[in-house]
């Protein structure tokens, strides 16, 4: 075969059945990404003779005699970017960037007609991060980025430093490297929801040519751990083994086969003979708590940190302030209802995976798609009795996380193989494995009861929450505790009561996911409050506004006051004003008319979230002056599209009076700083950023001290500017200051540290106007407005992207995403074409508004804004649906068939007596 790739000729035959994607990647074209291997996501899009194709579906042999262009070949041979690459840079049409090559290749092939119909043009490309609006702006040629200016970095739309590499396909993600002598791992997974492994015969597997090892529970450490990564490992139960002799969900690892090729490893998996003693399984959390139910983990409650193992309760919370029954007795109206949320998958386009080896000193080095490299190192050290200096964990650029990579799902078994074989080993999950073997959002059942007086004063709130943590308790108790925290504290009520349970079942484990449980409970709370207001004859927004927490008030949950949590800035009143203004505006007359018979309504919801997790979150940073007068910034936090690298550079540049392009960032590598808890709980700016701020301030002080001593002038007469220390007699360039410091042996660097406490809170509000077709159940979003109290917005362009992406992801979870589990406990939606992700055409443009606040705790007044936009979306949409139809929806997702059925049962058949007239509100 002869194929020209980006102008270079290749004359190597593909393997039988090989697709073009792997053919290209094996020849170093790493810009071609693997997102699904099924033609669903478009991350592997390349041009063949100028035509865009999904290279994962395109047989490599068909490229014979053709010219293939990958994203690396899109720029001119002289290196001039293609116009589409420039546009994506100028609009910053990416976050993690894993999908970007696919979008670039699709866009570059569009003709003028196709450019007018982007929803159709992008049917074959998925993005999980951006919500597509930044991509649309890029295609339309909108420029968002601003030029850097010395010392004026904060609050500006400065571009991500990785941008040029992302648009040229050269940003290295986890697997974008050649490792000589690499072996490949594949996992054999359980076909049973609950079984004991009574025998394993690996002899046939070992006879497969190329197979080096088959690892089973006999090879794994006996100790138990949790896959969840937290600063304090005691937050999670120790209920997991690397490979266990009991399987507790369909898809659990049973054996790991390591071979010269993926194909040999897969064949090895097929040849492993496992004998199971099948055991009864329980799939429903309420059933699991009943006496006599199958026990998922029969362990010692204390040593494993499981609340009541025999009842399948991994964690529980019970609390009451005041007297809720008395509170309901004094209420004029009481509403109660049961709300249900479903399993949702993170669906990061880059799947879980790691590649590991022993370096020249015999040190275990793990390159992983993780949000928590430092905590993963800690866990590997504990698991394999290794000293900390014998393990290094590195995250390259991570292709999306959303909490799903706050776990150790692959590194443990890869490390086992490397330590055993002393060869490099790679494990990369398939898209199906993401559904069977990674984690999901916890499905919740929430019974809410709320009472209020006729004047709208809340008298009592009671919640009973059951969270299904699946077969393992990773994040189970912590998500449950968090879910009933800020969701209750945001409303003043003298009487509050919570009973919450995190429950094991024999289903795929749940884990951390954007919002960490708040979204589930807020769906119930915000819906219930809306309903109660209607029954009282009050405007729901006014009712909520009169009951929300105010500036300076304590955070009171059903457990009492959260002491390290403060309202260090308050923008909720401004958020509610944004919603009021949106409601008051008439619909845009230029918008497409609502079809006859459709019902129109509007709804809002608000949310509060702590700007960091409880119990401390640690970040170290170190910044050094470089010989050329630039700076090297080392931070632990990982970059997976959340934009923290950009913000850290902005913070440092501001303190050191330089431009961001003079700051080089090294990050997410356990070798570069002392410790970092990880890039989760939206801490990348508020915790790690504060460590960077402290380090930068300390270095600025040091530079001024050094210059003053060198020049023998008062320190107060010196200031940093123009890459120099300015002083009354002139300027001392930083390059010269570096040399002077070196000459006297003074290191020109400084460290910063932050422990993540005290914490503040951020606020969000979402408002929708929707139209609903009672004849089909279709929901059309007519207008979407989001108000975000992010404190000082460090980079409005990036922060808006976080909000747009969060709203889009929440819309998927609200409208159609659903990891369905069949009656055997098997996930039946284990592919993107069965698990519906929001596509370009599904996501409306959301108007994003930032509040004018500055936080007293966050760095330079900033607050977190990565997770929180997710939380108010589902209840705002359900409230709008209620307004339009009169029907209260209590179960997610709000699929078309579910909506249609509920409206039919409620007798809602059309919008009005007169065609063309739509209702705004129907009585309950
Ligand atoms: Fe599109 Fe991350 S930027 S998937």
Tab-separated table of C-alpha atoms in Angstrom, residues 476-818:
chain	number	residue	atom	x	y	z
A	476	UNK	CA	-20.719	7.381	48.064
A	477	UNK	CA	-20.780	8.862	51.580
A	478	UNK	CA	-19.133	12.152	50.542
A	479	UNK	CA	-21.564	12.764	47.662
A	480	UNK	CA	-24.469	12.000	49.964
A	481	UNK	CA	-23.248	14.426	52.656
A	482	UNK	CA	-22.544	17.150	50.129
A	483	UNK	CA	-25.899	16.711	48.417
A	484	UNK	CA	-27.809	17.800	51.526
A	485	UNK	CA	-25.407	20.586	52.490
A	486	UNK	CA	-25.637	23.761	50.452
A	487	UNK	CA	-28.981	22.663	48.973
A	488	UNK	CA	-30.529	23.060	52.451
A	489	UNK	CA	-28.314	25.863	53.727
A	490	UNK	CA	-29.291	28.228	50.918
A	491	UNK	CA	-32.802	28.519	52.378
A	492	UNK	CA	-33.640	29.903	55.782
A	493	UNK	CA	-36.013	27.663	57.667
A	494	UNK	CA	-36.140	27.332	61.442
A	495	UNK	CA	-36.780	23.594	61.239
A	496	UNK	CA	-34.766	21.281	59.000
A	497	UNK	CA	-34.420	17.531	59.021
A	498	UNK	CA	-32.434	15.117	56.883
A	499	UNK	CA	-32.197	11.367	56.677
A	500	UNK	CA	-29.838	10.319	53.924
A	501	UNK	CA	-28.473	6.930	52.917
A	502	UNK	CA	-25.781	5.896	50.507
A	503	UNK	CA	-26.587	2.326	49.537
A	504	UNK	CA	-24.735	-0.504	47.822
A	505	UNK	CA	-26.342	-2.396	44.945
A	506	UNK	CA	-24.920	-4.864	42.440
A	507	UNK	CA	-24.685	-2.274	39.694
A	508	UNK	CA	-21.938	-0.250	38.043
A	509	UNK	CA	-20.378	2.004	40.716
A	510	UNK	CA	-21.234	5.674	40.886
A	511	UNK	CA	-18.617	8.312	41.662
A	512	UNK	CA	-17.773	11.997	41.653
A	513	UNK	CA	-19.521	14.051	38.988
A	514	UNK	CA	-19.850	17.787	38.439
A	515	UNK	CA	-21.883	19.178	41.351
A	516	UNK	CA	-21.138	16.248	43.631
A	517	UNK	CA	-24.733	15.353	44.529
A	518	UNK	CA	-26.086	18.886	44.769
A	519	UNK	CA	-27.714	18.745	41.352
A	520	UNK	CA	-29.818	15.771	42.360
A	521	UNK	CA	-31.132	17.289	45.598
A	522	UNK	CA	-31.543	20.743	44.088
A	523	UNK	CA	-33.769	19.236	41.415
A	524	UNK	CA	-36.069	18.117	44.221
A	525	UNK	CA	-35.756	21.204	46.422
A	526	UNK	CA	-36.125	23.807	43.690
A	527	UNK	CA	-39.042	21.925	42.137
A	528	UNK	CA	-40.774	21.497	45.488
A	529	UNK	CA	-40.380	25.163	46.398
A	530	UNK	CA	-41.771	26.163	43.015
A	531	UNK	CA	-44.753	23.902	43.562
A	532	UNK	CA	-45.360	25.110	47.092
A	533	UNK	CA	-45.288	28.734	45.934
A	534	UNK	CA	-47.903	27.996	43.297
A	535	UNK	CA	-50.149	26.355	45.883
A	536	UNK	CA	-49.806	29.428	48.066
A	537	UNK	CA	-50.670	31.599	45.120
A	538	UNK	CA	-47.242	33.234	45.219
A	539	UNK	CA	-44.776	33.937	42.493
A	540	UNK	CA	-42.153	31.144	42.800
A	541	UNK	CA	-39.206	33.465	42.305
A	542	UNK	CA	-40.462	35.986	44.863
A	543	UNK	CA	-41.173	33.147	47.281
A	544	UNK	CA	-37.628	31.839	46.958
A	545	UNK	CA	-36.137	35.324	47.172
A	546	UNK	CA	-37.834	35.983	50.505
A	547	UNK	CA	-36.480	32.734	51.988
A	548	UNK	CA	-32.905	32.602	50.712
A	549	UNK	CA	-29.889	33.065	52.908
A	550	UNK	CA	-28.638	36.642	53.107
A	551	UNK	CA	-25.177	38.226	53.272
A	552	UNK	CA	-23.306	37.352	56.449
A	553	UNK	CA	-25.771	34.738	57.606
A	554	UNK	CA	-24.479	31.404	58.907
A	555	UNK	CA	-24.577	28.231	56.792
A	556	UNK	CA	-27.141	26.091	58.538
A	557	UNK	CA	-27.900	22.609	57.309
A	558	UNK	CA	-29.961	19.986	59.093
A	559	UNK	CA	-26.736	19.094	60.866
A	560	UNK	CA	-26.215	22.554	62.295
A	561	UNK	CA	-23.808	25.242	61.225
A	562	UNK	CA	-20.894	24.556	58.858
A	563	UNK	CA	-18.157	26.455	60.592
A	564	UNK	CA	-15.477	26.872	57.941
A	565	UNK	CA	-18.027	27.916	55.302
A	566	UNK	CA	-18.751	31.643	54.961
A	567	UNK	CA	-20.469	33.992	52.606
A	568	UNK	CA	-17.300	35.888	51.836
A	569	UNK	CA	-19.087	37.586	48.954
A	570	UNK	CA	-22.768	37.639	48.072
A	571	UNK	CA	-24.118	37.806	44.543
A	572	UNK	CA	-27.363	35.879	44.894
A	573	UNK	CA	-29.451	39.058	44.930
A	574	UNK	CA	-27.848	40.098	41.635
A	575	UNK	CA	-28.465	36.631	40.190
A	576	UNK	CA	-32.150	36.917	41.028
A	577	UNK	CA	-32.271	40.389	39.467
A	578	UNK	CA	-30.939	38.931	36.226
A	579	UNK	CA	-33.750	36.389	36.237
A	580	UNK	CA	-36.336	39.097	36.973
A	581	UNK	CA	-35.066	41.171	34.092
A	582	UNK	CA	-35.150	38.182	31.738
A	583	UNK	CA	-38.737	37.415	32.726
A	584	UNK	CA	-39.791	40.999	32.174
A	585	UNK	CA	-38.498	41.100	28.616
A	586	UNK	CA	-40.866	40.273	25.831
A	587	UNK	CA	-39.892	37.395	23.553
A	588	UNK	CA	-37.685	38.385	20.673
A	589	UNK	CA	-40.037	39.201	17.772
A	590	UNK	CA	-37.365	38.010	15.347
A	591	UNK	CA	-37.289	34.542	16.909
A	592	UNK	CA	-38.950	31.642	15.131
A	593	UNK	CA	-42.663	31.571	16.040
A	594	UNK	CA	-43.920	28.922	18.442
A	595	UNK	CA	-46.001	26.408	16.459
A	596	UNK	CA	-49.746	26.327	16.960
A	597	UNK	CA	-50.893	24.298	19.908
A	598	UNK	CA	-47.573	24.305	21.731
A	599	UNK	CA	-47.549	25.389	25.363
A	600	UNK	CA	-45.182	28.081	26.559
A	601	UNK	CA	-43.881	28.540	30.060
A	602	UNK	CA	-40.939	29.802	32.054
A	603	UNK	CA	-39.116	28.662	35.125
A	604	UNK	CA	-36.120	29.442	37.278
A	605	UNK	CA	-33.952	27.794	39.878
A	606	UNK	CA	-31.056	28.937	42.003
A	607	UNK	CA	-28.099	27.179	43.529
A	608	UNK	CA	-25.338	27.701	46.051
A	609	UNK	CA	-22.090	25.743	46.261
A	610	UNK	CA	-19.038	25.865	48.487
A	611	UNK	CA	-15.896	27.027	46.728
A	612	UNK	CA	-14.002	23.972	47.905
A	613	UNK	CA	-14.482	20.648	49.618
A	614	UNK	CA	-14.677	20.340	53.391
A	615	UNK	CA	-11.758	19.014	55.392
A	616	UNK	CA	-9.006	20.802	53.521
A	617	UNK	CA	-7.658	20.779	49.995
A	618	UNK	CA	-3.939	21.338	49.651
A	619	UNK	CA	-2.017	23.046	46.898
A	620	UNK	CA	1.645	23.944	46.573
A	621	UNK	CA	3.152	26.209	43.948
A	622	UNK	CA	6.697	27.292	43.203
A	623	UNK	CA	7.747	30.101	40.911
A	624	UNK	CA	11.294	30.814	39.801
A	625	UNK	CA	12.973	33.615	37.890
A	626	UNK	CA	14.629	32.295	34.740
A	627	UNK	CA	17.928	33.510	33.290
A	628	UNK	CA	16.124	35.325	30.475
A	629	UNK	CA	13.935	37.273	32.884
A	630	UNK	CA	10.895	35.056	32.381
A	631	UNK	CA	9.371	32.834	35.053
A	632	UNK	CA	8.857	29.127	35.591
A	633	UNK	CA	5.676	28.321	37.489
A	634	UNK	CA	5.247	24.817	38.905
A	635	UNK	CA	1.818	23.788	40.147
A	636	UNK	CA	0.289	20.429	40.931
A	637	UNK	CA	-3.186	20.958	39.560
A	638	UNK	CA	-4.092	19.267	36.270
A	639	UNK	CA	-5.429	20.889	33.117
A	640	UNK	CA	-8.358	19.124	31.499
A	641	UNK	CA	-10.067	22.010	29.834
A	642	UNK	CA	-10.990	23.830	33.019
A	643	UNK	CA	-8.640	26.643	32.051
A	644	UNK	CA	-6.601	26.783	35.232
A	645	UNK	CA	-3.274	26.974	33.386
A	646	UNK	CA	-4.389	30.226	31.792
A	647	UNK	CA	-5.635	31.657	35.073
A	648	UNK	CA	-2.484	30.683	36.961
A	649	UNK	CA	-0.422	32.491	34.375
A	650	UNK	CA	-2.684	35.517	34.713
A	651	UNK	CA	-2.309	35.547	38.489
A	652	UNK	CA	1.471	35.249	38.338
A	653	UNK	CA	1.818	37.786	35.551
A	654	UNK	CA	-0.257	40.284	37.487
A	655	UNK	CA	1.853	39.966	40.628
A	656	UNK	CA	5.140	40.071	38.735
A	657	UNK	CA	4.115	42.908	36.416
A	658	UNK	CA	4.844	40.929	33.300
A	659	UNK	CA	2.934	39.411	30.416
A	660	UNK	CA	1.472	35.924	30.525
A	661	UNK	CA	3.691	34.735	27.718
A	662	UNK	CA	6.700	35.234	30.035
A	663	UNK	CA	5.295	32.619	32.435
A	664	UNK	CA	5.980	28.972	31.617
A	665	UNK	CA	3.792	26.526	33.515
A	666	UNK	CA	4.801	23.012	34.525
A	667	UNK	CA	2.023	21.097	36.186
A	668	UNK	CA	0.304	17.886	37.246
A	669	UNK	CA	3.534	16.013	37.814
A	670	UNK	CA	4.431	14.688	41.252
A	671	UNK	CA	8.037	15.725	40.577
A	672	UNK	CA	7.345	19.447	40.174
A	673	UNK	CA	5.894	20.508	43.546
A	674	UNK	CA	5.401	19.090	47.024
A	675	UNK	CA	1.705	18.271	46.910
A	676	UNK	CA	-1.623	19.031	45.317
A	677	UNK	CA	-4.857	17.382	46.349
A	678	UNK	CA	-6.145	17.520	42.807
A	679	UNK	CA	-8.189	19.299	40.192
A	680	UNK	CA	-11.651	18.645	41.558
A	681	UNK	CA	-14.343	20.445	43.543
A	682	UNK	CA	-13.633	23.484	41.347
A	683	UNK	CA	-10.439	24.169	43.296
A	684	UNK	CA	-8.098	24.848	40.377
A	685	UNK	CA	-8.511	28.606	40.751
A	686	UNK	CA	-9.607	29.114	44.356
A	687	UNK	CA	-7.158	26.731	46.041
A	688	UNK	CA	-4.283	26.080	43.620
A	689	UNK	CA	-4.636	29.646	42.346
A	690	UNK	CA	-4.200	30.967	45.855
A	691	UNK	CA	-0.978	28.977	46.219
A	692	UNK	CA	0.217	30.523	42.947
A	693	UNK	CA	-0.776	33.975	44.186
A	694	UNK	CA	1.173	33.494	47.399
A	695	UNK	CA	4.226	32.155	45.589
A	696	UNK	CA	4.139	35.010	43.080
A	697	UNK	CA	3.777	37.643	45.789
A	698	UNK	CA	6.643	36.120	47.709
A	699	UNK	CA	8.817	36.131	44.611
A	700	UNK	CA	7.909	39.739	43.836
A	701	UNK	CA	8.953	40.663	47.379
A	702	UNK	CA	12.178	38.750	47.021
A	703	UNK	CA	13.012	40.442	43.728
A	704	UNK	CA	12.444	43.867	45.225
A	705	UNK	CA	14.522	42.999	48.280
A	706	UNK	CA	17.353	41.715	46.114
A	707	UNK	CA	17.266	44.734	43.859
A	708	UNK	CA	17.197	47.157	46.762
A	709	UNK	CA	20.189	45.446	48.340
A	710	UNK	CA	22.044	45.314	45.040
A	711	UNK	CA	21.398	48.947	44.229
A	712	UNK	CA	21.670	50.168	47.813
A	713	UNK	CA	18.387	52.077	47.485
A	714	UNK	CA	15.348	51.934	49.755
A	715	UNK	CA	13.121	48.977	48.990
A	716	UNK	CA	10.095	51.304	48.909
A	717	UNK	CA	11.641	53.134	45.977
A	718	UNK	CA	11.671	49.996	43.832
A	719	UNK	CA	8.900	48.477	41.779
A	720	UNK	CA	8.525	45.740	39.217
A	721	UNK	CA	7.728	46.741	35.643
A	722	UNK	CA	8.953	46.198	32.093
A	723	UNK	CA	10.817	42.988	33.020
A	724	UNK	CA	12.983	44.964	35.377
A	725	UNK	CA	13.072	46.531	38.791
A	726	UNK	CA	12.557	50.234	38.334
A	727	UNK	CA	14.285	52.474	40.848
A	728	UNK	CA	15.002	56.204	41.181
A	729	UNK	CA	18.209	55.964	39.178
A	730	UNK	CA	16.938	53.795	36.359
A	731	UNK	CA	16.167	50.143	35.855
A	732	UNK	CA	17.732	46.826	36.768
A	733	UNK	CA	16.664	44.192	34.212
A	734	UNK	CA	15.479	40.934	35.756
A	735	UNK	CA	18.081	39.080	33.671
A	736	UNK	CA	20.823	41.003	35.447
A	737	UNK	CA	19.159	40.551	38.794
A	738	UNK	CA	19.109	36.816	38.169
A	739	UNK	CA	22.845	36.805	37.453
A	740	UNK	CA	23.571	38.930	40.503
A	741	UNK	CA	21.552	36.613	42.739
A	742	UNK	CA	23.268	33.557	41.298
A	743	UNK	CA	26.648	35.134	41.904
A	744	UNK	CA	25.937	35.358	45.624
A	745	UNK	CA	24.181	31.987	45.721
A	746	UNK	CA	20.648	33.267	46.372
A	747	UNK	CA	17.965	31.099	44.725
A	748	UNK	CA	15.470	33.341	42.960
A	749	UNK	CA	12.319	31.376	43.605
A	750	UNK	CA	9.456	31.279	46.068
A	751	UNK	CA	6.891	28.782	47.267
A	752	UNK	CA	3.213	29.220	47.951
A	753	UNK	CA	0.826	26.992	49.831
A	754	UNK	CA	-2.879	26.991	50.572
A	755	UNK	CA	-4.817	24.504	52.652
A	756	UNK	CA	-8.246	25.181	51.177
A	757	UNK	CA	-9.923	26.547	54.273
A	758	UNK	CA	-11.818	28.716	55.131
A	759	UNK	CA	-14.224	28.411	52.223
A	760	UNK	CA	-16.692	30.742	50.594
A	761	UNK	CA	-19.764	30.065	48.444
A	762	UNK	CA	-20.682	30.785	44.839
A	763	UNK	CA	-24.210	31.332	43.536
A	764	UNK	CA	-25.944	30.582	40.258
A	765	UNK	CA	-29.414	31.049	38.839
A	766	UNK	CA	-30.849	29.607	35.645
A	767	UNK	CA	-33.961	30.703	33.799
A	768	UNK	CA	-35.624	29.108	30.804
A	769	UNK	CA	-38.537	29.926	28.583
A	770	UNK	CA	-39.688	26.754	26.859
A	771	UNK	CA	-42.324	25.568	24.425
A	772	UNK	CA	-43.774	22.078	24.685
A	773	UNK	CA	-45.679	20.123	22.088
A	774	UNK	CA	-48.335	18.085	23.922
A	775	UNK	CA	-48.798	15.982	20.811
A	776	UNK	CA	-45.240	14.633	20.867
A	777	UNK	CA	-43.675	15.641	24.189
A	778	UNK	CA	-40.999	17.653	22.413
A	779	UNK	CA	-39.479	20.481	24.450
A	780	UNK	CA	-38.003	23.458	22.668
A	781	UNK	CA	-35.895	25.919	24.657
A	782	UNK	CA	-36.856	29.402	23.518
A	783	UNK	CA	-34.483	31.305	25.787
A	784	UNK	CA	-31.835	30.317	28.314
A	785	UNK	CA	-30.331	32.814	30.773
A	786	UNK	CA	-27.693	31.989	33.371
A	787	UNK	CA	-26.497	34.280	36.158
A	788	UNK	CA	-23.197	33.305	37.771
A	789	UNK	CA	-21.630	34.775	40.875
A	790	UNK	CA	-18.003	33.825	40.285
A	791	UNK	CA	-16.544	36.698	42.308
A	792	UNK	CA	-13.804	38.469	40.373
A	793	UNK	CA	-13.977	36.772	36.987
A	794	UNK	CA	-10.366	36.056	36.137
A	795	UNK	CA	-10.932	35.330	32.444
A	796	UNK	CA	-14.483	36.092	31.247
A	797	UNK	CA	-14.077	34.175	27.985
A	798	UNK	CA	-12.985	31.020	29.740
A	799	UNK	CA	-15.437	31.384	32.599
A	800	UNK	CA	-18.296	31.853	30.154
A	801	UNK	CA	-17.152	28.644	28.477
A	802	UNK	CA	-17.354	26.820	31.792
A	803	UNK	CA	-20.913	28.064	32.282
A	804	UNK	CA	-21.962	27.244	28.723
A	805	UNK	CA	-20.410	23.787	28.999
A	806	UNK	CA	-21.974	23.175	32.402
A	807	UNK	CA	-25.421	24.201	31.207
A	808	UNK	CA	-25.077	22.015	28.100
A	809	UNK	CA	-23.986	19.013	30.129
A	810	UNK	CA	-26.857	19.569	32.538
A	811	UNK	CA	-29.308	19.859	29.645
A	812	UNK	CA	-28.182	16.431	28.467
A	813	UNK	CA	-28.792	15.029	31.932
A	814	UNK	CA	-32.139	16.824	32.135
A	815	UNK	CA	-33.517	15.923	28.742
A	816	UNK	CA	-32.204	12.567	27.601
A	817	UNK	CA	-28.973	11.143	29.024
A	818	UNK	CA	-29.634	7.920	30.912
